[in-house]
mmCIF file of C-alpha atoms in Angstrom:
data_model
loop_
_atom_site.group_PDB
_atom_site.id
_atom_site.type_symbol
_atom_site.label_atom_id
_atom_site.label_comp_id
_atom_site.label_asym_id
_atom_site.label_seq_id
_atom_site.Cartn_x
_atom_site.Cartn_y
_atom_site.Cartn_z
ATOM 1 C CA MET E 30 -0.332 -0.677 -0.129
ATOM 2 C CA THR E 31 0.958 3.690 -1.190
ATOM 3 C CA LEU E 32 2.098 5.908 2.256
ATOM 4 C CA ASP E 33 -0.514 8.389 2.731
ATOM 5 C CA LEU E 34 -0.025 11.650 2.385
ATOM 6 C CA ARG E 35 -2.403 14.422 3.707
ATOM 7 C CA ILE E 36 -2.192 17.914 4.099
ATOM 8 C CA PHE E 37 -2.577 19.734 7.411
ATOM 9 C CA THR E 38 -3.377 23.170 8.177
ATOM 10 C CA GLU E 39 -2.843 26.049 11.470
ATOM 11 C CA PRO E 40 -5.638 28.306 10.806
ATOM 12 C CA GLN E 41 -5.158 29.789 13.707
ATOM 13 C CA GLN E 42 -1.951 31.252 12.854
ATOM 14 C CA GLY E 43 -3.293 34.073 10.523
ATOM 15 C CA ALA E 44 -5.680 32.447 7.940
ATOM 16 C CA THR E 45 -9.175 33.446 6.758
ATOM 17 C CA TYR E 46 -11.532 30.789 5.790
ATOM 18 C CA ASP E 47 -11.259 32.264 1.978
ATOM 19 C CA ASP E 48 -7.335 31.153 1.954
ATOM 20 C CA GLN E 49 -8.430 27.430 4.098
ATOM 21 C CA LEU E 50 -10.116 27.156 1.050
ATOM 22 C CA ALA E 51 -7.707 27.410 -1.379
ATOM 23 C CA VAL E 52 -5.182 25.107 0.259
ATOM 24 C CA ALA E 53 -8.245 22.464 0.733
ATOM 25 C CA ARG E 54 -8.993 22.516 -3.516
ATOM 26 C CA THR E 55 -5.485 22.585 -3.790
ATOM 27 C CA THR E 56 -5.482 19.522 -1.720
ATOM 28 C CA GLU E 57 -8.379 17.731 -3.849
ATOM 29 C CA GLN E 58 -6.942 18.843 -7.642
ATOM 30 C CA LEU E 59 -3.617 17.574 -6.600
ATOM 31 C CA GLY E 60 -5.161 14.168 -5.433
ATOM 32 C CA PHE E 61 -4.607 14.266 -1.568
ATOM 33 C CA SER E 62 -6.561 12.425 0.093
ATOM 34 C CA ALA E 63 -7.486 15.028 3.232
ATOM 35 C CA PHE E 64 -7.931 18.324 3.963
ATOM 36 C CA PHE E 65 -7.099 18.906 8.073
ATOM 37 C CA ARG E 66 -7.005 21.210 10.138
ATOM 38 C CA SER E 67 -5.643 22.238 13.987
ATOM 39 C CA ASP E 68 -8.575 22.949 16.264
ATOM 40 C CA HIS E 69 -7.066 26.182 18.351
ATOM 41 C CA TYR E 70 -8.589 29.904 18.943
ATOM 42 C CA LEU E 71 -5.533 32.088 19.942
ATOM 43 C CA ALA E 72 -2.351 32.105 17.490
ATOM 44 C CA MET E 73 1.052 30.594 18.939
ATOM 45 C CA GLY E 74 5.276 31.446 19.213
ATOM 46 C CA GLY E 75 3.917 35.310 19.041
ATOM 47 C CA GLY E 76 2.489 36.392 15.582
ATOM 48 C CA ASP E 77 -0.382 38.081 15.428
ATOM 49 C CA GLY E 78 -2.895 35.760 14.199
ATOM 50 C CA LEU E 79 -4.991 38.066 11.580
ATOM 51 C CA PRO E 80 -7.224 38.570 11.521
ATOM 52 C CA GLY E 81 -7.997 36.244 13.993
ATOM 53 C CA PRO E 82 -9.568 32.553 14.899
ATOM 54 C CA THR E 83 -11.771 30.749 12.883
ATOM 55 C CA ASP E 84 -13.589 27.716 14.554
ATOM 56 C CA SER E 85 -12.651 24.274 12.501
ATOM 57 C CA TRP E 86 -16.471 23.006 12.480
ATOM 58 C CA VAL E 87 -17.631 25.495 10.835
ATOM 59 C CA THR E 88 -15.220 26.013 8.694
ATOM 60 C CA LEU E 89 -15.155 22.470 8.174
ATOM 61 C CA ALA E 90 -18.810 23.040 7.445
ATOM 62 C CA GLY E 91 -18.168 25.482 4.338
ATOM 63 C CA LEU E 92 -15.341 23.060 3.583
ATOM 64 C CA ALA E 93 -18.231 20.188 2.699
ATOM 65 C CA ARG E 94 -20.218 22.178 0.247
ATOM 66 C CA ASP E 95 -17.181 23.828 -1.242
ATOM 67 C CA THR E 96 -15.000 21.476 -1.871
ATOM 68 C CA SER E 97 -15.809 17.201 -3.668
ATOM 69 C CA THR E 98 -13.668 14.902 -3.294
ATOM 70 C CA VAL E 99 -11.193 14.844 -0.574
ATOM 71 C CA ARG E 100 -11.635 14.015 2.450
ATOM 72 C CA LEU E 101 -11.787 16.650 5.846
ATOM 73 C CA GLY E 102 -10.915 16.062 9.299
ATOM 74 C CA THR E 103 -9.468 17.861 12.251
ATOM 75 C CA LEU E 104 -6.222 17.216 14.177
ATOM 76 C CA VAL E 105 -6.968 16.945 17.101
ATOM 77 C CA SER E 106 -10.173 19.059 17.846
ATOM 78 C CA SER E 107 -10.583 19.072 21.807
ATOM 79 C CA ALA E 108 -12.790 17.668 24.571
ATOM 80 C CA THR E 109 -12.875 21.363 26.332
ATOM 81 C CA PHE E 110 -14.313 23.395 23.450
ATOM 82 C CA ARG E 111 -17.327 21.410 23.183
ATOM 83 C CA HIS E 112 -19.558 18.834 25.152
ATOM 84 C CA PRO E 113 -20.276 15.703 23.035
ATOM 85 C CA GLY E 114 -23.129 15.620 22.462
ATOM 86 C CA VAL E 115 -23.142 18.847 20.586
ATOM 87 C CA LEU E 116 -20.107 17.504 18.710
ATOM 88 C CA ALA E 117 -22.120 14.630 18.033
ATOM 89 C CA ILE E 118 -24.458 16.603 15.951
ATOM 90 C CA GLN E 119 -21.927 18.473 14.615
ATOM 91 C CA VAL E 120 -19.668 16.384 13.208
ATOM 92 C CA ALA E 121 -22.387 14.092 12.038
ATOM 93 C CA GLN E 122 -24.304 17.136 10.259
ATOM 94 C CA VAL E 123 -21.038 18.200 8.843
ATOM 95 C CA ASP E 124 -20.110 14.712 7.309
ATOM 96 C CA GLN E 125 -24.124 14.727 5.848
ATOM 97 C CA MET E 126 -23.006 17.715 4.254
ATOM 98 C CA SER E 127 -19.875 17.038 2.710
ATOM 99 C CA GLY E 128 -21.865 13.966 1.538
ATOM 100 C CA GLY E 129 -19.321 10.617 3.956
ATOM 101 C CA ARG E 130 -15.739 12.664 3.903
ATOM 102 C CA VAL E 131 -15.429 13.368 7.537
ATOM 103 C CA GLU E 132 -13.841 12.168 10.053
ATOM 104 C CA LEU E 133 -12.745 13.094 13.832
ATOM 105 C CA GLY E 134 -9.329 13.842 15.557
ATOM 106 C CA LEU E 135 -10.185 14.300 19.193
ATOM 107 C CA GLY E 136 -8.115 15.138 21.661
ATOM 108 C CA THR E 137 -7.864 16.617 25.580
ATOM 109 C CA GLY E 138 -6.601 19.920 25.085
ATOM 110 C CA TRP E 139 -3.312 21.400 26.233
ATOM 111 C CA PHE E 140 -3.207 25.291 24.882
ATOM 112 C CA GLU E 141 -4.391 26.551 28.665
ATOM 113 C CA ALA E 142 -3.932 30.192 27.284
ATOM 114 C CA GLU E 143 -6.592 30.008 24.336
ATOM 115 C CA HIS E 144 -8.905 29.076 27.173
ATOM 116 C CA LYS E 145 -8.406 32.104 29.306
ATOM 117 C CA ALA E 146 -8.547 34.082 25.910
ATOM 118 C CA TYR E 147 -11.769 32.513 25.544
ATOM 119 C CA GLY E 148 -13.594 32.273 28.485
ATOM 120 C CA ILE E 149 -13.524 28.327 28.149
ATOM 121 C CA PRO E 150 -13.166 26.048 31.203
ATOM 122 C CA PHE E 151 -9.731 24.077 31.013
ATOM 123 C CA PRO E 152 -9.930 21.603 33.760
ATOM 124 C CA ASP E 153 -6.256 20.557 35.238
ATOM 125 C CA LYS E 154 -7.842 17.035 35.173
ATOM 126 C CA ARG E 155 -9.237 16.224 31.328
ATOM 127 C CA PHE E 156 -7.821 12.750 30.240
ATOM 128 C CA GLY E 157 -11.200 11.532 31.871
ATOM 129 C CA ILE E 158 -12.898 13.713 30.105
ATOM 130 C CA LEU E 159 -11.547 12.495 26.529
ATOM 131 C CA GLU E 160 -12.602 8.675 27.210
ATOM 132 C CA GLU E 161 -16.596 9.655 27.870
ATOM 133 C CA GLN E 162 -16.394 12.449 24.842
ATOM 134 C CA LEU E 163 -15.084 9.246 22.925
ATOM 135 C CA ALA E 164 -17.495 6.938 24.441
ATOM 136 C CA ILE E 165 -20.339 9.593 23.496
ATOM 137 C CA VAL E 166 -20.205 10.228 20.541
ATOM 138 C CA THR E 167 -18.582 6.999 19.288
ATOM 139 C CA GLY E 168 -22.323 5.646 21.291
ATOM 140 C CA LEU E 169 -24.742 8.560 19.459
ATOM 141 C CA TRP E 170 -24.005 7.521 16.026
ATOM 142 C CA GLY E 171 -23.959 3.561 16.685
ATOM 143 C CA THR E 172 -27.231 4.003 18.047
ATOM 144 C CA PRO E 173 -29.939 1.968 15.547
ATOM 145 C CA VAL E 174 -32.822 5.226 14.277
ATOM 146 C CA GLY E 175 -35.662 3.862 16.532
ATOM 147 C CA GLU E 176 -33.277 3.433 19.866
ATOM 148 C CA THR E 177 -32.268 5.860 22.581
ATOM 149 C CA PHE E 178 -29.293 6.804 23.922
ATOM 150 C CA SER E 179 -28.113 6.894 27.444
ATOM 151 C CA PHE E 180 -24.968 7.748 29.500
ATOM 152 C CA SER E 181 -23.660 8.138 33.499
ATOM 153 C CA GLY E 182 -20.504 9.523 33.861
ATOM 154 C CA GLU E 183 -18.193 11.465 36.233
ATOM 155 C CA HIS E 184 -18.651 14.102 33.825
ATOM 156 C CA TYR E 185 -21.039 13.493 31.696
ATOM 157 C CA GLU E 186 -25.267 11.874 31.870
ATOM 158 C CA LEU E 187 -27.347 12.003 29.053
ATOM 159 C CA VAL E 188 -30.971 10.475 29.441
ATOM 160 C CA ASP E 189 -33.046 8.420 26.527
ATOM 161 C CA SER E 190 -31.302 10.685 23.891
ATOM 162 C CA PRO E 191 -32.466 10.333 19.869
ATOM 163 C CA ALA E 192 -28.484 9.820 18.885
ATOM 164 C CA LEU E 193 -29.783 11.817 15.647
ATOM 165 C CA PRO E 194 -28.269 12.735 13.233
ATOM 166 C CA LYS E 195 -27.328 10.020 11.969
ATOM 167 C CA PRO E 196 -23.719 10.647 9.884
ATOM 168 C CA ALA E 197 -24.015 9.895 6.256
ATOM 169 C CA GLN E 198 -21.035 7.233 6.924
ATOM 170 C CA SER E 199 -21.855 4.016 8.663
ATOM 171 C CA ARG E 200 -18.905 4.691 10.828
ATOM 172 C CA ILE E 201 -17.124 8.631 11.251
ATOM 173 C CA PRO E 202 -13.265 7.746 11.297
ATOM 174 C CA VAL E 203 -11.507 8.410 14.843
ATOM 175 C CA LEU E 204 -8.263 9.686 14.787
ATOM 176 C CA VAL E 205 -7.330 9.252 18.762
ATOM 177 C CA GLY E 206 -3.268 10.838 19.887
ATOM 178 C CA GLY E 207 -1.533 11.352 22.023
ATOM 179 C CA GLY E 208 1.822 10.395 23.822
ATOM 180 C CA GLY E 209 0.804 8.198 27.601
ATOM 181 C CA PRO E 210 2.505 4.791 27.939
ATOM 182 C CA ARG E 211 -0.625 2.938 28.810
ATOM 183 C CA ARG E 212 -4.287 5.246 29.490
ATOM 184 C CA THR E 213 -3.666 7.079 25.675
ATOM 185 C CA PRO E 214 -2.470 3.266 23.843
ATOM 186 C CA ALA E 215 -5.673 1.499 25.332
ATOM 187 C CA LEU E 216 -7.973 4.195 24.230
ATOM 188 C CA ALA E 217 -7.259 4.508 20.976
ATOM 189 C CA ALA E 218 -7.482 0.469 20.715
ATOM 190 C CA ARG E 219 -10.573 0.937 22.295
ATOM 191 C CA TYR E 220 -12.000 3.482 19.761
ATOM 192 C CA GLY E 221 -9.541 4.892 17.829
ATOM 193 C CA ASP E 222 -9.803 3.960 13.451
ATOM 194 C CA GLU E 223 -5.967 5.401 13.650
ATOM 195 C CA TYR E 224 -3.819 6.886 16.396
ATOM 196 C CA ASN E 225 -1.855 9.335 15.309
ATOM 197 C CA GLN E 226 1.802 10.709 16.619
ATOM 198 C CA ALA E 227 2.320 14.574 16.211
ATOM 199 C CA PHE E 228 5.633 15.428 16.359
ATOM 200 C CA PRO E 229 6.818 12.787 17.267
ATOM 201 C CA GLU E 230 11.378 12.777 17.900
ATOM 202 C CA ILE E 231 11.849 10.856 14.959
ATOM 203 C CA ASP E 232 13.401 7.624 16.445
ATOM 204 C CA THR E 233 10.765 6.895 18.409
ATOM 205 C CA ILE E 234 8.167 7.031 15.797
ATOM 206 C CA GLY E 235 8.354 2.845 15.732
ATOM 207 C CA PRO E 236 9.201 2.363 19.184
ATOM 208 C CA ARG E 237 5.661 3.428 19.553
ATOM 209 C CA ILE E 238 3.786 2.119 17.145
ATOM 210 C CA GLU E 239 4.621 -1.673 18.238
ATOM 211 C CA VAL E 240 2.939 0.101 22.031
ATOM 212 C CA ILE E 241 -0.391 0.648 20.249
ATOM 213 C CA ASN E 242 0.340 -2.862 18.337
ATOM 214 C CA LYS E 243 0.049 -4.898 21.591
ATOM 215 C CA ALA E 244 -2.446 -2.148 22.974
ATOM 216 C CA LEU E 245 -4.296 -3.685 20.358
ATOM 217 C CA ALA E 246 -3.613 -6.894 20.753
ATOM 218 C CA ASP E 247 -4.596 -6.279 24.777
ATOM 219 C CA ALA E 248 -7.960 -5.218 23.043
ATOM 220 C CA GLY E 249 -8.309 -9.062 21.135
ATOM 221 C CA ARG E 250 -7.679 -6.375 18.116
ATOM 222 C CA ALA E 251 -6.088 -7.249 14.971
ATOM 223 C CA PRO E 252 -2.358 -4.659 14.202
ATOM 224 C CA GLY E 253 -3.826 -3.503 11.560
ATOM 225 C CA SER E 254 -7.552 -2.666 12.472
ATOM 226 C CA ILE E 255 -5.615 0.598 12.830
ATOM 227 C CA VAL E 256 -3.843 3.095 10.880
ATOM 228 C CA GLN E 257 -1.301 4.348 11.820
ATOM 229 C CA SER E 258 0.292 7.831 11.203
ATOM 230 C CA VAL E 259 2.640 10.727 12.470
ATOM 231 C CA ALA E 260 2.223 14.788 11.749
ATOM 232 C CA LEU E 261 5.350 16.670 11.282
ATOM 233 C CA VAL E 262 5.763 19.798 9.270
ATOM 234 C CA ALA E 263 6.584 20.062 5.681
ATOM 235 C CA ALA E 264 9.282 22.059 4.012
ATOM 236 C CA VAL E 265 10.157 20.632 0.779
ATOM 237 C CA GLY E 266 12.171 22.397 -2.009
ATOM 238 C CA GLN E 267 13.438 21.006 -5.954
ATOM 239 C CA ASP E 268 17.017 22.223 -4.530
ATOM 240 C CA GLU E 269 18.917 23.697 -1.489
ATOM 241 C CA ALA E 270 18.293 27.148 -1.849
ATOM 242 C CA GLU E 271 14.211 26.813 -2.676
ATOM 243 C CA PHE E 272 14.725 24.660 0.806
ATOM 244 C CA THR E 273 16.038 27.438 3.074
ATOM 245 C CA ARG E 274 13.536 30.077 1.032
ATOM 246 C CA ARG E 275 10.480 27.641 2.469
ATOM 247 C CA ALA E 276 12.317 27.556 5.741
ATOM 248 C CA ALA E 277 12.575 31.339 5.631
ATOM 249 C CA ALA E 278 9.049 31.760 5.108
ATOM 250 C CA ILE E 279 8.157 30.130 8.482
ATOM 251 C CA GLY E 280 11.144 30.799 10.763
ATOM 252 C CA ARG E 281 12.557 27.842 10.972
ATOM 253 C CA GLU E 282 16.079 26.680 10.528
ATOM 254 C CA PRO E 283 16.702 24.231 7.900
ATOM 255 C CA ALA E 284 19.132 21.946 10.865
ATOM 256 C CA GLU E 285 16.363 21.964 13.002
ATOM 257 C CA LEU E 286 13.287 21.314 10.356
ATOM 258 C CA ARG E 287 15.627 18.511 8.748
ATOM 259 C CA GLU E 288 15.892 16.957 12.129
ATOM 260 C CA HIS E 289 12.465 16.705 12.429
ATOM 261 C CA GLY E 290 10.505 16.901 10.431
ATOM 262 C CA ILE E 291 10.154 16.269 6.431
ATOM 263 C CA ALA E 292 11.883 18.382 5.561
ATOM 264 C CA GLY E 293 14.894 18.896 2.816
ATOM 265 C CA THR E 294 15.290 18.524 -0.806
ATOM 266 C CA VAL E 295 13.517 16.229 -2.257
ATOM 267 C CA ALA E 296 14.961 13.181 -2.620
ATOM 268 C CA GLU E 297 16.385 14.358 1.591
ATOM 269 C CA VAL E 298 11.614 14.009 2.179
ATOM 270 C CA VAL E 299 11.417 10.580 -0.172
ATOM 271 C CA ASP E 300 14.094 9.305 1.269
ATOM 272 C CA ARG E 301 12.847 10.361 4.964
ATOM 273 C CA LEU E 302 9.207 9.312 4.249
ATOM 274 C CA LYS E 303 10.205 6.417 3.203
ATOM 275 C CA ALA E 304 11.796 5.114 6.598
ATOM 276 C CA LEU E 305 9.040 5.921 8.500
ATOM 277 C CA GLU E 306 6.810 3.557 5.745
ATOM 278 C CA ALA E 307 9.987 1.234 6.857
ATOM 279 C CA VAL E 308 8.702 1.391 10.625
ATOM 280 C CA GLY E 309 5.280 1.028 10.081
ATOM 281 C CA VAL E 310 4.126 4.927 9.628
ATOM 282 C CA GLU E 311 0.375 4.872 7.327
ATOM 283 C CA ARG E 312 -0.198 7.601 6.423
ATOM 284 C CA VAL E 313 1.610 10.921 6.840
ATOM 285 C CA TYR E 314 0.149 14.546 7.554
ATOM 286 C CA LEU E 315 2.263 17.133 6.135
ATOM 287 C CA GLN E 316 1.785 20.304 7.999
ATOM 288 C CA VAL E 317 2.181 23.075 5.784
ATOM 289 C CA LEU E 318 2.516 26.758 7.599
ATOM 290 C CA ASP E 319 3.114 28.936 4.585
ATOM 291 C CA LEU E 320 -1.004 28.816 3.404
ATOM 292 C CA ALA E 321 -0.128 30.813 0.227
ATOM 293 C CA ASP E 322 2.598 28.674 -1.157
ATOM 294 C CA LEU E 323 0.261 26.630 -3.046
ATOM 295 C CA ASP E 324 3.134 25.989 -5.447
ATOM 296 C CA HIS E 325 4.861 23.819 -1.659
ATOM 297 C CA LEU E 326 1.636 21.251 -2.942
ATOM 298 C CA ASP E 327 2.561 21.163 -6.303
ATOM 299 C CA LEU E 328 5.846 20.067 -5.560
ATOM 300 C CA VAL E 329 4.793 17.543 -3.070
ATOM 301 C CA ALA E 330 2.047 15.906 -5.164
ATOM 302 C CA ARG E 331 4.115 16.195 -8.451
ATOM 303 C CA GLU E 332 7.752 15.097 -7.136
ATOM 304 C CA VAL E 333 7.640 13.165 -3.766
ATOM 305 C CA ARG E 334 4.789 11.609 -4.541
ATOM 306 C CA PRO E 335 5.131 9.427 -7.596
ATOM 307 C CA GLN E 336 8.523 8.093 -5.682
ATOM 308 C CA LEU E 337 6.812 6.332 -2.717
ATOM 309 C CA GLY E 338 5.370 2.860 -3.412
#
């Protein structure tokens, strides 16, 4: 199977809906399998984030109508932002609007400053919230039409929910990520269709996949029953000069990008991607930070992707 390449953006750093639409349509036209975006409300790293944040699921609803074939999702939505019943309705509706092209990445949330900035509660302990949200969202979607869903937990209680609306897909793929040694792998094995490692050290990726495979076995699932993915920053150049220019455009040092990302010349990037595939990675989210540089996506599609698989 050919390594699956997806485009992943960080719109909170400063992007309008139209900026994101241009990237999503280019992603679709170039044949990448999906356009994903972060779910954040505050710029990071000192930027002004102008013109301001865009909500991930409002944006994806628009993209659901303004694109045709590309899959759409979050890497990842924060469990602190939405009640799980509301999230289940939103995601199911966007899935209907897209004709069944949505995927849900869900995590605990980590960026305390954005919670303070917009008055969103940020509990110290959030893993239990995430666990209950996964149970509720998947439970609501999985309840047959005409039946009801109830749930009683530490954080949420649902009583006789009609569990509507239903997604267009029979099952919306659920992505789980995180670096915990025990609870996160168990959660991925229980609810996940995909396990994602976000910006890991390169030499830790293979061992982490082994941890997830053990958790799958403990849960009675086959290792191949979950997609193994990573998200890494991308900066690719036709030659060294172009790579250096792209690194400078996103405020990163070339040497640091080469060490930690999908970065360098075309040949270097192909080698890095093949090495990831060799340790068990099946899908790579290319974090594209310069949303105006659509030629970057074209280069990857034209020069890198044909050399994989």
